[in-house]
Amino acid sequence: MQSKLSKKELNDIIQWDVKTWSKALPFWEEHADLQPGKKVLAIGEREGGLSLWLAKKGLEVYCTDYNEFPEHTKQMHQKYGVQDQIAYHQPVDATNLSKYPDNHFDIVVFKSVIGALSEKSRQAKAIEEMHRVLKEGGQLLFAENMVGSALHVRLRKKFVKWDKYWRYLRYKEDQDLFDKFSEKNFTTKGFLANFGRSERQRSVLGNIDKALIWGIPRSWRYVLIGVLTK
């Protein structure tokens, strides 16, 4: 069952395109074991949103990023009173988690991270490293950008400055990235909301998506959400 969160909490946790990407949270809660005290590696956490969500649940979080954290990340965690449950590590490269031993974490989590690795071989290396640092029975929780429809592709080329180097996942073609995991649960979300040019527009379009999504082919959606068990 999804924990009840205020609008402000959701905004701080998800940060952008909240209506669509927040759908990861109930899916993770349904399929993952998020008991207090578990040890979490949160990757690509510059803004610290997922670290906040998990720390509020009583988990012990290693909040990591490749770059330095902005001051407001730690300030946000302090505002919610969860700073004692969060340790900050940087620089941490998703493709090289050698500072962490094998079978060390109960959970690894990321949101919109591996697309920035640009190449499938580097994405595979990152997933392999996440698998390595997980304990047996540990779980990878993720939400990542998918290619979406031809219209998504066309508009990204025009409006998204990082489109040239970002590698968006394809649902069927990229299943092999997750072959090492023994159990896999996936869902796909989002269609219209990605066309919004402001958070308000994305929110309105996200509400429309609720009614339309079941008629939209999975390959046209733009967010892949997963819970994978080692």
PDB file of C-alpha atoms in Angstrom:
ATOM      1  CA  MET A   1       0.000   0.000   0.000  1.00  0.00           C
ATOM      2  CA  GLN A   2       1.340   3.423  -0.938  1.00  0.00           C
ATOM      3  CA  SER A   3       2.344   5.686   1.910  1.00  0.00           C
ATOM      4  CA  LYS A   4       0.370   8.932   1.931  1.00  0.00           C
ATOM      5  CA  LEU A   5       2.540  11.880   0.944  1.00  0.00           C
ATOM      6  CA  SER A   6       1.674  15.554   0.767  1.00  0.00           C
ATOM      7  CA  LYS A   7       2.012  17.450  -2.514  1.00  0.00           C
ATOM      8  CA  LYS A   8       5.105  19.182  -1.127  1.00  0.00           C
ATOM      9  CA  GLU A   9       6.690  15.856  -0.137  1.00  0.00           C
ATOM     10  CA  LEU A  10       6.011  14.387  -3.584  1.00  0.00           C
ATOM     11  CA  ASN A  11       7.535  17.440  -5.248  1.00  0.00           C
ATOM     12  CA  ASP A  12      10.654  17.179  -3.089  1.00  0.00           C
ATOM     13  CA  ILE A  13      10.989  13.443  -3.754  1.00  0.00           C
ATOM     14  CA  ILE A  14      10.287  13.367  -7.506  1.00  0.00           C
ATOM     15  CA  GLN A  15      11.141  16.999  -8.433  1.00  0.00           C
ATOM     16  CA  TRP A  16      10.020  17.096 -12.078  1.00  0.00           C
ATOM     17  CA  ASP A  17       7.189  15.598 -14.140  1.00  0.00           C
ATOM     18  CA  VAL A  18       5.866  14.586 -10.742  1.00  0.00           C
ATOM     19  CA  LYS A  19       2.498  13.240 -11.876  1.00  0.00           C
ATOM     20  CA  THR A  20       4.120  10.579 -14.066  1.00  0.00           C
ATOM     21  CA  TRP A  21       7.357   9.670 -12.284  1.00  0.00           C
ATOM     22  CA  SER A  22       5.712   9.475  -8.843  1.00  0.00           C
ATOM     23  CA  LYS A  23       3.929   6.351 -10.089  1.00  0.00           C
ATOM     24  CA  ALA A  24       7.193   4.551  -9.372  1.00  0.00           C
ATOM     25  CA  LEU A  25       6.663   4.894  -5.624  1.00  0.00           C
ATOM     26  CA  PRO A  26       3.538   2.718  -5.200  1.00  0.00           C
ATOM     27  CA  PHE A  27       4.976   0.170  -7.630  1.00  0.00           C
ATOM     28  CA  TRP A  28       8.167  -0.060  -5.589  1.00  0.00           C
ATOM     29  CA  GLU A  29       6.174  -0.316  -2.373  1.00  0.00           C
ATOM     30  CA  GLU A  30       4.113  -3.145  -3.831  1.00  0.00           C
ATOM     31  CA  HIS A  31       7.008  -5.240  -5.114  1.00  0.00           C
ATOM     32  CA  ALA A  32       9.986  -4.384  -2.863  1.00  0.00           C
ATOM     33  CA  ASP A  33      10.810  -5.109   0.769  1.00  0.00           C
ATOM     34  CA  LEU A  34      11.305  -1.655   2.301  1.00  0.00           C
ATOM     35  CA  GLN A  35      11.619  -2.591   5.940  1.00  0.00           C
ATOM     36  CA  PRO A  36      13.260  -0.006   8.277  1.00  0.00           C
ATOM     37  CA  GLY A  37      16.957  -0.583   8.879  1.00  0.00           C
ATOM     38  CA  LYS A  38      17.754  -1.936   5.429  1.00  0.00           C
ATOM     39  CA  LYS A  39      20.877  -0.537   3.758  1.00  0.00           C
ATOM     40  CA  VAL A  40      20.322   1.386   0.506  1.00  0.00           C
ATOM     41  CA  LEU A  41      22.650   2.642  -2.226  1.00  0.00           C
ATOM     42  CA  ALA A  42      20.945   5.564  -4.015  1.00  0.00           C
ATOM     43  CA  ILE A  43      22.693   6.412  -7.298  1.00  0.00           C
ATOM     44  CA  GLY A  44      22.608   9.697  -9.220  1.00  0.00           C
ATOM     45  CA  GLU A  45      21.022  11.495  -6.273  1.00  0.00           C
ATOM     46  CA  ARG A  46      22.133  15.075  -6.918  1.00  0.00           C
ATOM     47  CA  GLU A  47      18.816  16.489  -5.634  1.00  0.00           C
ATOM     48  CA  GLY A  48      18.420  13.760  -2.997  1.00  0.00           C
ATOM     49  CA  GLY A  49      14.744  12.989  -3.606  1.00  0.00           C
ATOM     50  CA  LEU A  50      14.757   9.193  -3.454  1.00  0.00           C
ATOM     51  CA  SER A  51      17.162   9.303  -0.517  1.00  0.00           C
ATOM     52  CA  LEU A  52      14.613  11.457   1.303  1.00  0.00           C
ATOM     53  CA  TRP A  53      11.774   9.028   0.534  1.00  0.00           C
ATOM     54  CA  LEU A  54      13.674   5.984   1.760  1.00  0.00           C
ATOM     55  CA  ALA A  55      15.124   7.713   4.839  1.00  0.00           C
ATOM     56  CA  LYS A  56      11.591   8.783   5.825  1.00  0.00           C
ATOM     57  CA  LYS A  57      10.738   5.067   5.807  1.00  0.00           C
ATOM     58  CA  GLY A  58      13.559   4.357   8.248  1.00  0.00           C
ATOM     59  CA  LEU A  59      16.097   2.892   5.846  1.00  0.00           C
ATOM     60  CA  GLU A  60      19.835   3.630   6.032  1.00  0.00           C
ATOM     61  CA  VAL A  61      20.739   5.482   2.826  1.00  0.00           C
ATOM     62  CA  TYR A  62      24.043   6.057   1.042  1.00  0.00           C
ATOM     63  CA  CYS A  63      23.177   9.100  -1.094  1.00  0.00           C
ATOM     64  CA  THR A  64      25.630   9.215  -4.007  1.00  0.00           C
ATOM     65  CA  ASP A  65      26.318  11.230  -7.135  1.00  0.00           C
ATOM     66  CA  TYR A  66      29.091  11.688  -9.677  1.00  0.00           C
ATOM     67  CA  ASN A  67      29.193  15.444  -8.987  1.00  0.00           C
ATOM     68  CA  GLU A  68      29.193  17.485  -5.804  1.00  0.00           C
ATOM     69  CA  PHE A  69      25.853  17.862  -4.037  1.00  0.00           C
ATOM     70  CA  PRO A  70      24.276  21.318  -4.051  1.00  0.00           C
ATOM     71  CA  GLU A  71      23.811  22.736  -0.567  1.00  0.00           C
ATOM     72  CA  HIS A  72      20.029  22.589  -0.817  1.00  0.00           C
ATOM     73  CA  THR A  73      20.114  18.757  -0.986  1.00  0.00           C
ATOM     74  CA  LYS A  74      21.434  18.412   2.555  1.00  0.00           C
ATOM     75  CA  GLN A  75      19.256  21.313   3.704  1.00  0.00           C
ATOM     76  CA  MET A  76      16.165  19.496   2.429  1.00  0.00           C
ATOM     77  CA  HIS A  77      17.121  16.334   4.298  1.00  0.00           C
ATOM     78  CA  GLN A  78      17.679  18.369   7.458  1.00  0.00           C
ATOM     79  CA  LYS A  79      14.292  20.041   7.030  1.00  0.00           C
ATOM     80  CA  TYR A  80      12.630  16.620   7.111  1.00  0.00           C
ATOM     81  CA  GLY A  81      14.797  15.479  10.025  1.00  0.00           C
ATOM     82  CA  VAL A  82      16.312  12.496   8.220  1.00  0.00           C
ATOM     83  CA  GLN A  83      19.946  13.670   8.000  1.00  0.00           C
ATOM     84  CA  ASP A  84      21.153  11.098  10.532  1.00  0.00           C
ATOM     85  CA  GLN A  85      19.963   8.270   8.260  1.00  0.00           C
ATOM     86  CA  ILE A  86      21.794   9.562   5.181  1.00  0.00           C
ATOM     87  CA  ALA A  87      25.505   9.427   4.310  1.00  0.00           C
ATOM     88  CA  TYR A  88      26.779  11.409   1.295  1.00  0.00           C
ATOM     89  CA  HIS A  89      29.328   9.893  -1.099  1.00  0.00           C
ATOM     90  CA  GLN A  90      30.805  11.559  -4.192  1.00  0.00           C
ATOM     91  CA  PRO A  91      32.165  11.168  -6.733  1.00  0.00           C
ATOM     92  CA  VAL A  92      30.459   7.833  -7.422  1.00  0.00           C
ATOM     93  CA  ASP A  93      30.457   6.505 -10.984  1.00  0.00           C
ATOM     94  CA  ALA A  94      27.566   4.121 -11.668  1.00  0.00           C
ATOM     95  CA  THR A  95      29.805   2.026 -13.929  1.00  0.00           C
ATOM     96  CA  ASN A  96      32.438   1.577 -11.210  1.00  0.00           C
ATOM     97  CA  LEU A  97      31.144   0.931  -7.693  1.00  0.00           C
ATOM     98  CA  SER A  98      34.462  -0.553  -6.566  1.00  0.00           C
ATOM     99  CA  LYS A  99      34.424   1.404  -3.303  1.00  0.00           C
ATOM    100  CA  TYR A 100      31.582  -0.898  -2.219  1.00  0.00           C
ATOM    101  CA  PRO A 101      32.108  -4.637  -1.557  1.00  0.00           C
ATOM    102  CA  ASP A 102      30.161  -7.515  -3.067  1.00  0.00           C
ATOM    103  CA  ASN A 103      26.814  -8.435  -1.471  1.00  0.00           C
ATOM    104  CA  HIS A 104      26.698  -5.285   0.651  1.00  0.00           C
ATOM    105  CA  PHE A 105      23.347  -3.528   0.088  1.00  0.00           C
ATOM    106  CA  ASP A 106      19.767  -4.639   0.573  1.00  0.00           C
ATOM    107  CA  ILE A 107      18.526  -2.158  -2.020  1.00  0.00           C
ATOM    108  CA  VAL A 108      19.972  -0.143  -4.913  1.00  0.00           C
ATOM    109  CA  VAL A 109      17.803   2.627  -6.357  1.00  0.00           C
ATOM    110  CA  PHE A 110      18.019   5.174  -9.175  1.00  0.00           C
ATOM    111  CA  LYS A 111      15.792   7.427 -11.264  1.00  0.00           C
ATOM    112  CA  SER A 112      16.678   8.751 -14.727  1.00  0.00           C
ATOM    113  CA  VAL A 113      20.386   7.932 -14.478  1.00  0.00           C
ATOM    114  CA  ILE A 114      21.643   5.321 -16.937  1.00  0.00           C
ATOM    115  CA  GLY A 115      20.392   7.188 -20.010  1.00  0.00           C
ATOM    116  CA  ALA A 116      23.231   9.650 -19.400  1.00  0.00           C
ATOM    117  CA  LEU A 117      25.759   6.836 -19.900  1.00  0.00           C
ATOM    118  CA  SER A 118      25.112   7.193 -23.656  1.00  0.00           C
ATOM    119  CA  GLU A 119      26.051   3.638 -24.681  1.00  0.00           C
ATOM    120  CA  LYS A 120      24.351   0.322 -23.996  1.00  0.00           C
ATOM    121  CA  SER A 121      27.688  -1.258 -23.030  1.00  0.00           C
ATOM    122  CA  ARG A 122      28.130   1.332 -20.266  1.00  0.00           C
ATOM    123  CA  GLN A 123      24.526   0.884 -19.130  1.00  0.00           C
ATOM    124  CA  ALA A 124      25.150  -2.871 -18.939  1.00  0.00           C
ATOM    125  CA  LYS A 125      28.279  -2.270 -16.866  1.00  0.00           C
ATOM    126  CA  ALA A 126      26.330  -0.057 -14.448  1.00  0.00           C
ATOM    127  CA  ILE A 127      23.574  -2.652 -13.993  1.00  0.00           C
ATOM    128  CA  GLU A 128      26.230  -5.349 -13.528  1.00  0.00           C
ATOM    129  CA  GLU A 129      27.867  -3.284 -10.771  1.00  0.00           C
ATOM    130  CA  MET A 130      24.519  -2.701  -9.059  1.00  0.00           C
ATOM    131  CA  HIS A 131      23.849  -6.436  -9.163  1.00  0.00           C
ATOM    132  CA  ARG A 132      27.299  -7.153  -7.679  1.00  0.00           C
ATOM    133  CA  VAL A 133      26.881  -4.888  -4.636  1.00  0.00           C
ATOM    134  CA  LEU A 134      23.426  -6.254  -3.823  1.00  0.00           C
ATOM    135  CA  LYS A 135      23.048  -9.002  -1.244  1.00  0.00           C
ATOM    136  CA  GLU A 136      21.478 -12.271  -2.350  1.00  0.00           C
ATOM    137  CA  GLY A 137      17.766 -11.518  -2.402  1.00  0.00           C
ATOM    138  CA  GLY A 138      18.509  -7.788  -2.566  1.00  0.00           C
ATOM    139  CA  GLN A 139      16.527  -5.597  -4.933  1.00  0.00           C
ATOM    140  CA  LEU A 140      17.188  -2.981  -7.607  1.00  0.00           C
ATOM    141  CA  LEU A 141      14.490  -0.306  -7.794  1.00  0.00           C
ATOM    142  CA  PHE A 142      14.585   1.986 -10.800  1.00  0.00           C
ATOM    143  CA  ALA A 143      12.667   4.346 -13.061  1.00  0.00           C
ATOM    144  CA  GLU A 144      14.281   5.212 -16.373  1.00  0.00           C
ATOM    145  CA  ASN A 145      13.450   7.058 -19.582  1.00  0.00           C
ATOM    146  CA  MET A 146      12.214   5.038 -22.560  1.00  0.00           C
ATOM    147  CA  VAL A 147      12.309   6.011 -26.232  1.00  0.00           C
ATOM    148  CA  GLY A 148       8.538   6.465 -26.410  1.00  0.00           C
ATOM    149  CA  SER A 149       6.709   7.155 -29.666  1.00  0.00           C
ATOM    150  CA  ALA A 150       8.055   8.654 -32.904  1.00  0.00           C
ATOM    151  CA  LEU A 151       6.564  11.980 -31.802  1.00  0.00           C
ATOM    152  CA  HIS A 152       8.517  11.850 -28.530  1.00  0.00           C
ATOM    153  CA  VAL A 153      11.709  11.222 -30.501  1.00  0.00           C
ATOM    154  CA  ARG A 154      11.029  14.112 -32.889  1.00  0.00           C
ATOM    155  CA  LEU A 155      10.203  16.637 -30.194  1.00  0.00           C
ATOM    156  CA  ARG A 156      13.173  15.665 -27.993  1.00  0.00           C
ATOM    157  CA  LYS A 157      15.519  16.367 -30.895  1.00  0.00           C
ATOM    158  CA  LYS A 158      14.053  19.833 -31.133  1.00  0.00           C
ATOM    159  CA  PHE A 159      13.632  20.794 -27.461  1.00  0.00           C
ATOM    160  CA  VAL A 160      15.852  18.592 -25.244  1.00  0.00           C
ATOM    161  CA  LYS A 161      19.446  19.809 -25.123  1.00  0.00           C
ATOM    162  CA  TRP A 162      20.901  16.511 -23.876  1.00  0.00           C
ATOM    163  CA  ASP A 163      19.053  14.353 -26.442  1.00  0.00           C
ATOM    164  CA  LYS A 164      22.211  13.910 -28.558  1.00  0.00           C
ATOM    165  CA  TYR A 165      24.041  11.940 -25.898  1.00  0.00           C
ATOM    166  CA  TRP A 166      21.163  10.342 -23.932  1.00  0.00           C
ATOM    167  CA  ARG A 167      20.408   6.677 -24.622  1.00  0.00           C
ATOM    168  CA  TYR A 168      16.730   5.968 -24.019  1.00  0.00           C
ATOM    169  CA  LEU A 169      15.716   2.412 -23.172  1.00  0.00           C
ATOM    170  CA  ARG A 170      13.577   0.222 -25.403  1.00  0.00           C
ATOM    171  CA  TYR A 171      11.300  -2.139 -23.489  1.00  0.00           C
ATOM    172  CA  LYS A 172      11.906  -5.329 -25.482  1.00  0.00           C
ATOM    173  CA  GLU A 173      15.350  -4.745 -26.948  1.00  0.00           C
ATOM    174  CA  ASP A 174      16.935  -3.843 -23.596  1.00  0.00           C
ATOM    175  CA  GLN A 175      15.573  -6.656 -21.443  1.00  0.00           C
ATOM    176  CA  ASP A 176      18.991  -8.309 -21.655  1.00  0.00           C
ATOM    177  CA  LEU A 177      20.396  -5.564 -19.413  1.00  0.00           C
ATOM    178  CA  PHE A 178      18.616  -7.284 -16.530  1.00  0.00           C
ATOM    179  CA  ASP A 179      19.384 -10.939 -17.318  1.00  0.00           C
ATOM    180  CA  LYS A 180      21.357 -11.571 -14.112  1.00  0.00           C
ATOM    181  CA  PHE A 181      18.361 -10.910 -11.866  1.00  0.00           C
ATOM    182  CA  SER A 182      16.278 -13.884 -10.775  1.00  0.00           C
ATOM    183  CA  GLU A 183      12.945 -12.051 -10.510  1.00  0.00           C
ATOM    184  CA  LYS A 184      11.758  -9.058 -12.538  1.00  0.00           C
ATOM    185  CA  ASN A 185       8.708  -6.846 -12.201  1.00  0.00           C
ATOM    186  CA  PHE A 186       8.121  -4.021 -14.677  1.00  0.00           C
ATOM    187  CA  THR A 187       5.528  -1.430 -15.523  1.00  0.00           C
ATOM    188  CA  THR A 188       5.493   1.426 -18.043  1.00  0.00           C
ATOM    189  CA  LYS A 189       3.933   4.852 -17.597  1.00  0.00           C
ATOM    190  CA  GLY A 190       3.460   8.198 -19.280  1.00  0.00           C
ATOM    191  CA  PHE A 191       2.575   9.417 -22.759  1.00  0.00           C
ATOM    192  CA  LEU A 192       1.130  12.924 -23.047  1.00  0.00           C
ATOM    193  CA  ALA A 193       2.803  14.421 -19.970  1.00  0.00           C
ATOM    194  CA  ASN A 194       6.211  14.360 -21.641  1.00  0.00           C
ATOM    195  CA  PHE A 195       4.960  16.941 -24.140  1.00  0.00           C
ATOM    196  CA  GLY A 196       4.384  19.574 -21.450  1.00  0.00           C
ATOM    197  CA  ARG A 197       6.833  22.493 -21.486  1.00  0.00           C
ATOM    198  CA  SER A 198       6.226  23.428 -17.836  1.00  0.00           C
ATOM    199  CA  GLU A 199       5.508  21.472 -14.677  1.00  0.00           C
ATOM    200  CA  ARG A 200       1.941  22.782 -14.682  1.00  0.00           C
ATOM    201  CA  GLN A 201       1.400  21.568 -18.242  1.00  0.00           C
ATOM    202  CA  ARG A 202       2.951  18.187 -17.432  1.00  0.00           C
ATOM    203  CA  SER A 203       0.643  17.859 -14.438  1.00  0.00           C
ATOM    204  CA  VAL A 204      -2.474  18.564 -16.517  1.00  0.00           C
ATOM    205  CA  LEU A 205      -1.385  16.173 -19.249  1.00  0.00           C
ATOM    206  CA  GLY A 206      -0.480  13.591 -16.611  1.00  0.00           C
ATOM    207  CA  ASN A 207      -4.086  13.651 -15.403  1.00  0.00           C
ATOM    208  CA  ILE A 208      -5.268  12.976 -18.954  1.00  0.00           C
ATOM    209  CA  ASP A 209      -2.783  10.109 -19.189  1.00  0.00           C
ATOM    210  CA  LYS A 210      -4.602   8.382 -16.332  1.00  0.00           C
ATOM    211  CA  ALA A 211      -7.622   7.900 -18.578  1.00  0.00           C
ATOM    212  CA  LEU A 212      -5.698   7.111 -21.763  1.00  0.00           C
ATOM    213  CA  ILE A 213      -2.732   5.027 -20.665  1.00  0.00           C
ATOM    214  CA  TRP A 214      -4.312   1.583 -20.986  1.00  0.00           C
ATOM    215  CA  GLY A 215      -4.999   2.263 -24.662  1.00  0.00           C
ATOM    216  CA  ILE A 216      -1.449   3.422 -25.348  1.00  0.00           C
ATOM    217  CA  PRO A 217       0.989   0.751 -26.616  1.00  0.00           C
ATOM    218  CA  ARG A 218       3.705   0.013 -24.078  1.00  0.00           C
ATOM    219  CA  SER A 219       6.396   0.890 -26.624  1.00  0.00           C
ATOM    220  CA  TRP A 220       4.958   4.437 -26.915  1.00  0.00           C
ATOM    221  CA  ARG A 221       5.242   5.166 -23.188  1.00  0.00           C
ATOM    222  CA  TYR A 222       8.273   7.009 -21.867  1.00  0.00           C
ATOM    223  CA  VAL A 223       8.979   5.724 -18.338  1.00  0.00           C
ATOM    224  CA  LEU A 224      10.079   2.181 -17.474  1.00  0.00           C
ATOM    225  CA  ILE A 225       9.724   1.290 -13.774  1.00  0.00           C
ATOM    226  CA  GLY A 226      11.204  -1.861 -12.322  1.00  0.00           C
ATOM    227  CA  VAL A 227      11.870  -3.942  -9.220  1.00  0.00           C
ATOM    228  CA  LEU A 228      14.491  -6.625  -9.816  1.00  0.00           C
ATOM    229  CA  THR A 229      15.557  -9.230  -7.272  1.00  0.00           C
ATOM    230  CA  LYS A 230      19.043 -10.767  -7.184  1.00  0.00           C
TER     231      LYS A 230
END
